[in-house]
PDB file of C-alpha atoms in Angstrom:
ATOM      1  CA  UNK A  27      -4.509 -81.104 -17.633  1.00 75.00           C
ATOM      2  CA  UNK A  28      -1.669 -80.144 -19.941  1.00 80.00           C
ATOM      3  CA  UNK A  29      -2.084 -78.360 -23.258  1.00 90.00           C
ATOM      4  CA  UNK A  30       0.086 -77.452 -26.187  1.00 92.00           C
ATOM      5  CA  UNK A  31       1.765 -74.067 -26.026  1.00 90.00           C
ATOM      6  CA  UNK A  32       1.286 -72.336 -29.370  1.00 93.00           C
ATOM      7  CA  UNK A  33       2.440 -68.930 -30.520  1.00 93.00           C
ATOM      8  CA  UNK A  34       1.915 -67.169 -33.838  1.00 94.00           C
ATOM      9  CA  UNK A  35       3.492 -64.160 -35.509  1.00 94.00           C
ATOM     10  CA  UNK A  36       5.385 -62.967 -32.415  1.00 92.00           C
ATOM     11  CA  UNK A  37       7.014 -59.551 -32.728  1.00 92.00           C
ATOM     12  CA  UNK A  38       9.472 -58.443 -30.025  1.00 90.00           C
ATOM     13  CA  UNK A  39      10.812 -54.876 -30.132  1.00 90.00           C
ATOM     14  CA  UNK A  40      13.114 -53.017 -27.741  1.00 87.00           C
ATOM     15  CA  UNK A  41      14.425 -49.473 -27.490  1.00 85.00           C
ATOM     16  CA  UNK A  42      18.136 -49.277 -28.229  1.00 82.00           C
ATOM     17  CA  UNK A  43      20.513 -47.719 -25.748  1.00 76.00           C
ATOM     18  CA  UNK A  44      21.000 -43.989 -26.062  1.00 76.00           C
ATOM     19  CA  UNK A  45      24.106 -42.982 -27.987  1.00 74.00           C
ATOM     20  CA  UNK A  46      25.707 -39.560 -27.960  1.00 79.00           C
ATOM     21  CA  UNK A  47      23.941 -37.297 -30.446  1.00 75.00           C
ATOM     22  CA  UNK A  48      21.455 -39.956 -31.553  1.00 77.00           C
ATOM     23  CA  UNK A  49      17.920 -40.441 -30.239  1.00 76.00           C
ATOM     24  CA  UNK A  50      16.850 -43.843 -28.932  1.00 79.00           C
ATOM     25  CA  UNK A  51      15.316 -45.938 -31.657  1.00 84.00           C
ATOM     26  CA  UNK A  52      13.268 -49.114 -31.644  1.00 88.00           C
ATOM     27  CA  UNK A  53      14.947 -52.335 -32.720  1.00 88.00           C
ATOM     28  CA  UNK A  54      12.986 -55.395 -33.815  1.00 90.00           C
ATOM     29  CA  UNK A  55      14.516 -58.570 -32.346  1.00 89.00           C
ATOM     30  CA  UNK A  56      11.837 -61.058 -33.430  1.00 91.00           C
ATOM     31  CA  UNK A  57       9.420 -60.681 -36.327  1.00 93.00           C
ATOM     32  CA  UNK A  58       6.802 -63.180 -37.475  1.00 94.00           C
ATOM     33  CA  UNK A  59       7.976 -66.091 -35.307  1.00 93.00           C
ATOM     34  CA  UNK A  60       5.503 -68.968 -34.868  1.00 95.00           C
ATOM     35  CA  UNK A  61       5.711 -72.397 -33.265  1.00 94.00           C
ATOM     36  CA  UNK A  62       4.260 -74.985 -30.936  1.00 94.00           C
ATOM     37  CA  UNK A  63       5.510 -76.853 -27.870  1.00 93.00           C
ATOM     38  CA  UNK A  64       3.545 -80.155 -27.890  1.00 94.00           C
ATOM     39  CA  UNK A  65       2.188 -81.472 -24.600  1.00 93.00           C
ATOM     40  CA  UNK A  66       4.082 -84.343 -23.051  1.00 92.00           C
ATOM     41  CA  UNK A  67       7.276 -83.658 -25.003  1.00 93.00           C
ATOM     42  CA  UNK A  68      10.525 -82.008 -24.026  1.00 94.00           C
ATOM     43  CA  UNK A  69      11.403 -79.188 -26.416  1.00 93.00           C
ATOM     44  CA  UNK A  70      14.859 -77.664 -26.791  1.00 94.00           C
ATOM     45  CA  UNK A  71      15.664 -74.261 -28.256  1.00 94.00           C
ATOM     46  CA  UNK A  72      19.077 -74.233 -29.893  1.00 96.00           C
ATOM     47  CA  UNK A  73      21.073 -71.661 -31.796  1.00 95.00           C
ATOM     48  CA  UNK A  74      24.267 -69.633 -31.782  1.00 96.00           C
ATOM     49  CA  UNK A  75      24.936 -66.699 -29.503  1.00 95.00           C
ATOM     50  CA  UNK A  76      22.737 -63.750 -30.449  1.00 90.00           C
ATOM     51  CA  UNK A  77      20.182 -65.845 -32.341  1.00 91.00           C
ATOM     52  CA  UNK A  78      17.280 -64.702 -30.134  1.00 90.00           C
ATOM     53  CA  UNK A  79      16.682 -67.725 -27.905  1.00 92.00           C
ATOM     54  CA  UNK A  80      16.252 -65.693 -24.713  1.00 93.00           C
ATOM     55  CA  UNK A  81      14.243 -63.026 -26.542  1.00 91.00           C
ATOM     56  CA  UNK A  82      11.849 -65.707 -27.795  1.00 92.00           C
ATOM     57  CA  UNK A  83      11.358 -67.144 -24.301  1.00 92.00           C
ATOM     58  CA  UNK A  84      10.874 -63.643 -22.851  1.00 90.00           C
ATOM     59  CA  UNK A  85       8.251 -62.840 -25.493  1.00 90.00           C
ATOM     60  CA  UNK A  86       6.380 -66.122 -24.986  1.00 89.00           C
ATOM     61  CA  UNK A  87       6.352 -65.727 -21.194  1.00 89.00           C
ATOM     62  CA  UNK A  88       5.286 -62.075 -21.340  1.00 84.00           C
ATOM     63  CA  UNK A  89       8.428 -60.845 -19.597  1.00 77.00           C
TER      64      UNK A  89
END
């Protein structure tokens, strides 16, 4: 049995790379993202480079 995949208010944060003389800081990549993938439908995620498509899929999948 298939079900809709729903997500609400996703926040995805990473630690930035260390830079000389600066401590690592957190960087928010996604904030407050919500959506639904309806059952039985093909859904595409589109956007320009750096828009957060892979980050969204990583957050949804728990990667």
